[in-house]
Amino acid sequence: MLNVTKDQIGTTTLVKLSGVIDEEADLNKLIGNLTSEATIDCMGIERINSVGCKAWIRFFQKLQVEKKRFKFVACSVVFMEQTNMISNFACGGTIESFYAPFICVSCGAEGSQLLVSEDIGTKGYQAPLISCLKCGKPMELDADPEDYFYFLNSRP
Ligand SMILES: [Zn+2]
């Protein structure tokens, strides 16, 4: 099930999504109309199935046609997997920040880290250095950086 909260901050609508995007998630009903600018917080998206993915693209393509401005922030790893698999998943929206999976090479601890798209772009698509919370040793991106940061190539 998909949970949606909406807050109006000045001219921007902040939409927070959490849960599962599947055939049960009626985006038109749950998100509804948006003002000219929207920030979509995708931190809580846990799963997107193929039906949900199609509905997602339909919903955001409509916003794109209506010339609404929207951006995605704090995108979950699940969101990023879709983005890197389906080129028009963001429908012209900017992905401002996103989570990336990290793994510690020394102790095997796993975690995810919030990254800012612009920072990664300026650092030549390299994952930043992150210290393990458990042992303090460096952690590595638990994905191929070329794949995981692929979406940055199509940034407007
Ligand atoms: Zn460690």
PDB file of C-alpha atoms and ligand atoms in Angstrom:
ATOM      1  CA  MET A   1       0.000   0.000   0.000  1.00  0.00           C
ATOM      2  CA  LEU A   2       1.161   3.505  -0.832  1.00  0.00           C
ATOM      3  CA  ASN A   3       1.007   6.303   1.739  1.00  0.00           C
ATOM      4  CA  VAL A   4       0.995   9.883   0.562  1.00  0.00           C
ATOM      5  CA  THR A   5       1.298  13.073   2.589  1.00  0.00           C
ATOM      6  CA  LYS A   6       1.044  16.505   1.020  1.00  0.00           C
ATOM      7  CA  ASP A   7       2.242  19.814   2.411  1.00  0.00           C
ATOM      8  CA  GLN A   8       2.088  23.198   0.787  1.00  0.00           C
ATOM      9  CA  ILE A   9       5.242  25.272   1.315  1.00  0.00           C
ATOM     10  CA  GLY A  10       4.870  28.581  -0.493  1.00  0.00           C
ATOM     11  CA  THR A  11       4.302  27.769  -4.156  1.00  0.00           C
ATOM     12  CA  THR A  12       5.736  24.259  -3.832  1.00  0.00           C
ATOM     13  CA  THR A  13       3.784  21.158  -2.941  1.00  0.00           C
ATOM     14  CA  LEU A  14       5.851  18.701  -0.946  1.00  0.00           C
ATOM     15  CA  VAL A  15       4.642  15.165  -1.589  1.00  0.00           C
ATOM     16  CA  LYS A  16       5.968  12.346   0.572  1.00  0.00           C
ATOM     17  CA  LEU A  17       5.550   8.835  -0.765  1.00  0.00           C
ATOM     18  CA  SER A  18       6.084   5.667   1.204  1.00  0.00           C
ATOM     19  CA  GLY A  19       5.226   2.039   0.717  1.00  0.00           C
ATOM     20  CA  VAL A  20       4.449   0.028  -2.400  1.00  0.00           C
ATOM     21  CA  ILE A  21       3.563   1.277  -5.873  1.00  0.00           C
ATOM     22  CA  ASP A  22       1.506  -1.439  -7.536  1.00  0.00           C
ATOM     23  CA  GLU A  23      -1.967  -1.927  -9.046  1.00  0.00           C
ATOM     24  CA  GLU A  24      -3.509  -0.810  -5.741  1.00  0.00           C
ATOM     25  CA  ALA A  25      -1.789   2.572  -5.819  1.00  0.00           C
ATOM     26  CA  ASP A  26      -4.067   5.061  -7.554  1.00  0.00           C
ATOM     27  CA  LEU A  27      -1.674   7.970  -8.027  1.00  0.00           C
ATOM     28  CA  ASN A  28      -4.357  10.273  -9.442  1.00  0.00           C
ATOM     29  CA  LYS A  29      -6.459   9.755  -6.355  1.00  0.00           C
ATOM     30  CA  LEU A  30      -3.613   9.654  -3.817  1.00  0.00           C
ATOM     31  CA  ILE A  31      -1.479  12.512  -5.129  1.00  0.00           C
ATOM     32  CA  GLY A  32      -4.175  14.373  -7.041  1.00  0.00           C
ATOM     33  CA  ASN A  33      -3.621  17.810  -8.456  1.00  0.00           C
ATOM     34  CA  LEU A  34      -0.326  19.528  -7.909  1.00  0.00           C
ATOM     35  CA  THR A  35       0.466  23.208  -8.072  1.00  0.00           C
ATOM     36  CA  SER A  36       2.993  24.430 -10.641  1.00  0.00           C
ATOM     37  CA  GLU A  37       5.914  23.166  -8.563  1.00  0.00           C
ATOM     38  CA  ALA A  38       6.253  19.941  -6.665  1.00  0.00           C
ATOM     39  CA  THR A  39       8.951  18.196  -4.681  1.00  0.00           C
ATOM     40  CA  ILE A  40       8.437  14.460  -4.437  1.00  0.00           C
ATOM     41  CA  ASP A  41      10.124  12.762  -1.485  1.00  0.00           C
ATOM     42  CA  CYS A  42      10.707   9.126  -2.461  1.00  0.00           C
ATOM     43  CA  MET A  43      12.683   7.958   0.565  1.00  0.00           C
ATOM     44  CA  GLY A  44       9.949   5.577   1.705  1.00  0.00           C
ATOM     45  CA  ILE A  45       9.296   3.789  -1.587  1.00  0.00           C
ATOM     46  CA  GLU A  46       9.875   0.122  -0.819  1.00  0.00           C
ATOM     47  CA  ARG A  47       8.700  -1.661  -3.946  1.00  0.00           C
ATOM     48  CA  ILE A  48       7.504  -0.820  -7.442  1.00  0.00           C
ATOM     49  CA  ASN A  49       6.008  -3.527  -9.633  1.00  0.00           C
ATOM     50  CA  SER A  50       5.519  -3.372 -13.396  1.00  0.00           C
ATOM     51  CA  VAL A  51       1.881  -2.221 -13.187  1.00  0.00           C
ATOM     52  CA  GLY A  52       2.865   0.438 -10.659  1.00  0.00           C
ATOM     53  CA  CYS A  53       5.721   1.530 -12.877  1.00  0.00           C
ATOM     54  CA  LYS A  54       3.406   2.052 -15.866  1.00  0.00           C
ATOM     55  CA  ALA A  55       0.915   3.995 -13.733  1.00  0.00           C
ATOM     56  CA  TRP A  56       3.780   6.091 -12.365  1.00  0.00           C
ATOM     57  CA  ILE A  57       4.992   7.029 -15.847  1.00  0.00           C
ATOM     58  CA  ARG A  58       1.424   7.859 -16.979  1.00  0.00           C
ATOM     59  CA  PHE A  59       0.930  10.120 -13.960  1.00  0.00           C
ATOM     60  CA  PHE A  60       4.203  12.039 -14.279  1.00  0.00           C
ATOM     61  CA  GLN A  61       4.069  12.240 -18.079  1.00  0.00           C
ATOM     62  CA  LYS A  62       0.746  14.031 -17.690  1.00  0.00           C
ATOM     63  CA  LEU A  63       2.403  16.533 -15.335  1.00  0.00           C
ATOM     64  CA  GLN A  64       5.221  16.926 -17.835  1.00  0.00           C
ATOM     65  CA  VAL A  65       2.712  17.687 -20.617  1.00  0.00           C
ATOM     66  CA  GLU A  66       0.995  20.191 -18.328  1.00  0.00           C
ATOM     67  CA  LYS A  67       4.410  21.879 -17.943  1.00  0.00           C
ATOM     68  CA  LYS A  68       4.435  21.378 -14.196  1.00  0.00           C
ATOM     69  CA  ARG A  69       7.825  21.444 -12.561  1.00  0.00           C
ATOM     70  CA  PHE A  70       8.665  18.569 -10.301  1.00  0.00           C
ATOM     71  CA  LYS A  71      11.753  17.105  -8.752  1.00  0.00           C
ATOM     72  CA  PHE A  72      12.498  13.967  -6.802  1.00  0.00           C
ATOM     73  CA  VAL A  73      14.446  13.998  -3.559  1.00  0.00           C
ATOM     74  CA  ALA A  74      15.818  11.320  -1.214  1.00  0.00           C
ATOM     75  CA  CYS A  75      15.005   8.625  -3.780  1.00  0.00           C
ATOM     76  CA  SER A  76      15.191   5.137  -2.326  1.00  0.00           C
ATOM     77  CA  VAL A  77      17.390   2.391  -3.780  1.00  0.00           C
ATOM     78  CA  VAL A  78      14.233   0.779  -5.240  1.00  0.00           C
ATOM     79  CA  PHE A  79      13.360   4.049  -6.999  1.00  0.00           C
ATOM     80  CA  MET A  80      16.897   4.296  -8.377  1.00  0.00           C
ATOM     81  CA  GLU A  81      16.782   0.757  -9.773  1.00  0.00           C
ATOM     82  CA  GLN A  82      13.683   1.691 -11.790  1.00  0.00           C
ATOM     83  CA  THR A  83      15.256   4.964 -12.924  1.00  0.00           C
ATOM     84  CA  ASN A  84      18.336   3.222 -14.225  1.00  0.00           C
ATOM     85  CA  MET A  85      16.315   0.506 -15.950  1.00  0.00           C
ATOM     86  CA  ILE A  86      13.601   2.676 -17.486  1.00  0.00           C
ATOM     87  CA  SER A  87      14.996   5.787 -19.106  1.00  0.00           C
ATOM     88  CA  ASN A  88      11.838   7.905 -18.829  1.00  0.00           C
ATOM     89  CA  PHE A  89      10.964   6.896 -15.277  1.00  0.00           C
ATOM     90  CA  ALA A  90      11.624  10.412 -13.923  1.00  0.00           C
ATOM     91  CA  CYS A  91       9.570  11.894 -16.820  1.00  0.00           C
ATOM     92  CA  GLY A  92      11.779  14.967 -17.093  1.00  0.00           C
ATOM     93  CA  GLY A  93      11.850  15.571 -13.351  1.00  0.00           C
ATOM     94  CA  THR A  94      15.223  16.195 -11.749  1.00  0.00           C
ATOM     95  CA  ILE A  95      16.555  13.659  -9.271  1.00  0.00           C
ATOM     96  CA  GLU A  96      18.142  15.952  -6.747  1.00  0.00           C
ATOM     97  CA  SER A  97      19.239  13.463  -4.117  1.00  0.00           C
ATOM     98  CA  PHE A  98      19.097   9.708  -3.738  1.00  0.00           C
ATOM     99  CA  TYR A  99      20.149   6.789  -1.586  1.00  0.00           C
ATOM    100  CA  ALA A 100      22.921   4.427  -2.607  1.00  0.00           C
ATOM    101  CA  PRO A 101      23.727   1.036  -1.078  1.00  0.00           C
ATOM    102  CA  PHE A 102      27.119   0.701   0.590  1.00  0.00           C
ATOM    103  CA  ILE A 103      28.958  -2.290   1.990  1.00  0.00           C
ATOM    104  CA  CYS A 104      31.956  -2.430   4.314  1.00  0.00           C
ATOM    105  CA  VAL A 105      34.839  -4.376   2.794  1.00  0.00           C
ATOM    106  CA  SER A 106      36.245  -5.163   6.241  1.00  0.00           C
ATOM    107  CA  CYS A 107      33.280  -6.303   8.313  1.00  0.00           C
ATOM    108  CA  GLY A 108      30.508  -6.754   5.740  1.00  0.00           C
ATOM    109  CA  ALA A 109      28.145  -4.214   7.310  1.00  0.00           C
ATOM    110  CA  GLU A 110      25.601  -2.804   4.884  1.00  0.00           C
ATOM    111  CA  GLY A 111      23.983   0.573   4.824  1.00  0.00           C
ATOM    112  CA  SER A 112      22.626   3.234   2.537  1.00  0.00           C
ATOM    113  CA  GLN A 113      23.800   6.783   2.203  1.00  0.00           C
ATOM    114  CA  LEU A 114      21.999   9.859   0.936  1.00  0.00           C
ATOM    115  CA  LEU A 115      23.912  11.384  -1.984  1.00  0.00           C
ATOM    116  CA  VAL A 116      23.390  14.653  -3.827  1.00  0.00           C
ATOM    117  CA  SER A 117      23.273  14.223  -7.620  1.00  0.00           C
ATOM    118  CA  GLU A 118      25.202  17.402  -8.322  1.00  0.00           C
ATOM    119  CA  ASP A 119      28.077  16.333  -6.025  1.00  0.00           C
ATOM    120  CA  ILE A 120      28.425  12.969  -7.768  1.00  0.00           C
ATOM    121  CA  GLY A 121      28.363  14.637 -11.190  1.00  0.00           C
ATOM    122  CA  THR A 122      31.167  17.017 -10.281  1.00  0.00           C
ATOM    123  CA  LYS A 123      33.252  14.190  -8.790  1.00  0.00           C
ATOM    124  CA  GLY A 124      33.375  12.241 -12.046  1.00  0.00           C
ATOM    125  CA  TYR A 125      30.610   9.775 -11.104  1.00  0.00           C
ATOM    126  CA  GLN A 126      32.630   8.276  -8.276  1.00  0.00           C
ATOM    127  CA  ALA A 127      31.019   7.173  -5.044  1.00  0.00           C
ATOM    128  CA  PRO A 128      32.118   9.279  -2.076  1.00  0.00           C
ATOM    129  CA  LEU A 129      34.205   7.782   0.705  1.00  0.00           C
ATOM    130  CA  ILE A 130      32.069   6.686   3.607  1.00  0.00           C
ATOM    131  CA  SER A 131      33.260   5.248   6.902  1.00  0.00           C
ATOM    132  CA  CYS A 132      31.634   2.149   8.322  1.00  0.00           C
ATOM    133  CA  LEU A 133      29.552   2.901  11.416  1.00  0.00           C
ATOM    134  CA  LYS A 134      30.591  -0.411  12.940  1.00  0.00           C
ATOM    135  CA  CYS A 135      34.335  -0.574  12.356  1.00  0.00           C
ATOM    136  CA  GLY A 136      35.294   2.804  10.885  1.00  0.00           C
ATOM    137  CA  LYS A 137      36.896   1.277   7.784  1.00  0.00           C
ATOM    138  CA  PRO A 138      35.945   2.617   4.350  1.00  0.00           C
ATOM    139  CA  MET A 139      32.734   1.409   2.731  1.00  0.00           C
ATOM    140  CA  GLU A 140      32.278   0.728  -0.966  1.00  0.00           C
ATOM    141  CA  LEU A 141      29.295   1.309  -3.221  1.00  0.00           C
ATOM    142  CA  ASP A 142      27.419  -2.001  -3.359  1.00  0.00           C
ATOM    143  CA  ALA A 143      26.645  -1.568  -7.066  1.00  0.00           C
ATOM    144  CA  ASP A 144      28.461  -0.751 -10.256  1.00  0.00           C
ATOM    145  CA  PRO A 145      28.912   3.048 -10.156  1.00  0.00           C
ATOM    146  CA  GLU A 146      28.478   3.251 -13.935  1.00  0.00           C
ATOM    147  CA  ASP A 147      25.087   1.568 -13.616  1.00  0.00           C
ATOM    148  CA  TYR A 148      23.985   3.197 -10.412  1.00  0.00           C
ATOM    149  CA  PHE A 149      24.925   6.723 -11.461  1.00  0.00           C
ATOM    150  CA  TYR A 150      23.774   6.118 -15.037  1.00  0.00           C
ATOM    151  CA  PHE A 151      20.767   8.435 -14.659  1.00  0.00           C
ATOM    152  CA  LEU A 152      23.119  11.386 -14.123  1.00  0.00           C
ATOM    153  CA  ASN A 153      24.049  11.226 -17.816  1.00  0.00           C
ATOM    154  CA  SER A 154      20.518  12.100 -18.816  1.00  0.00           C
ATOM    155  CA  ARG A 155      20.191  15.024 -16.458  1.00  0.00           C
ATOM    156  CA  PRO A 156      18.800  18.127 -18.144  1.00  0.00           C
TER     157      PRO A 156
HETATM  158 ZN    ZN B   1      32.880  -2.229   8.816  1.00  0.00          ZN
END
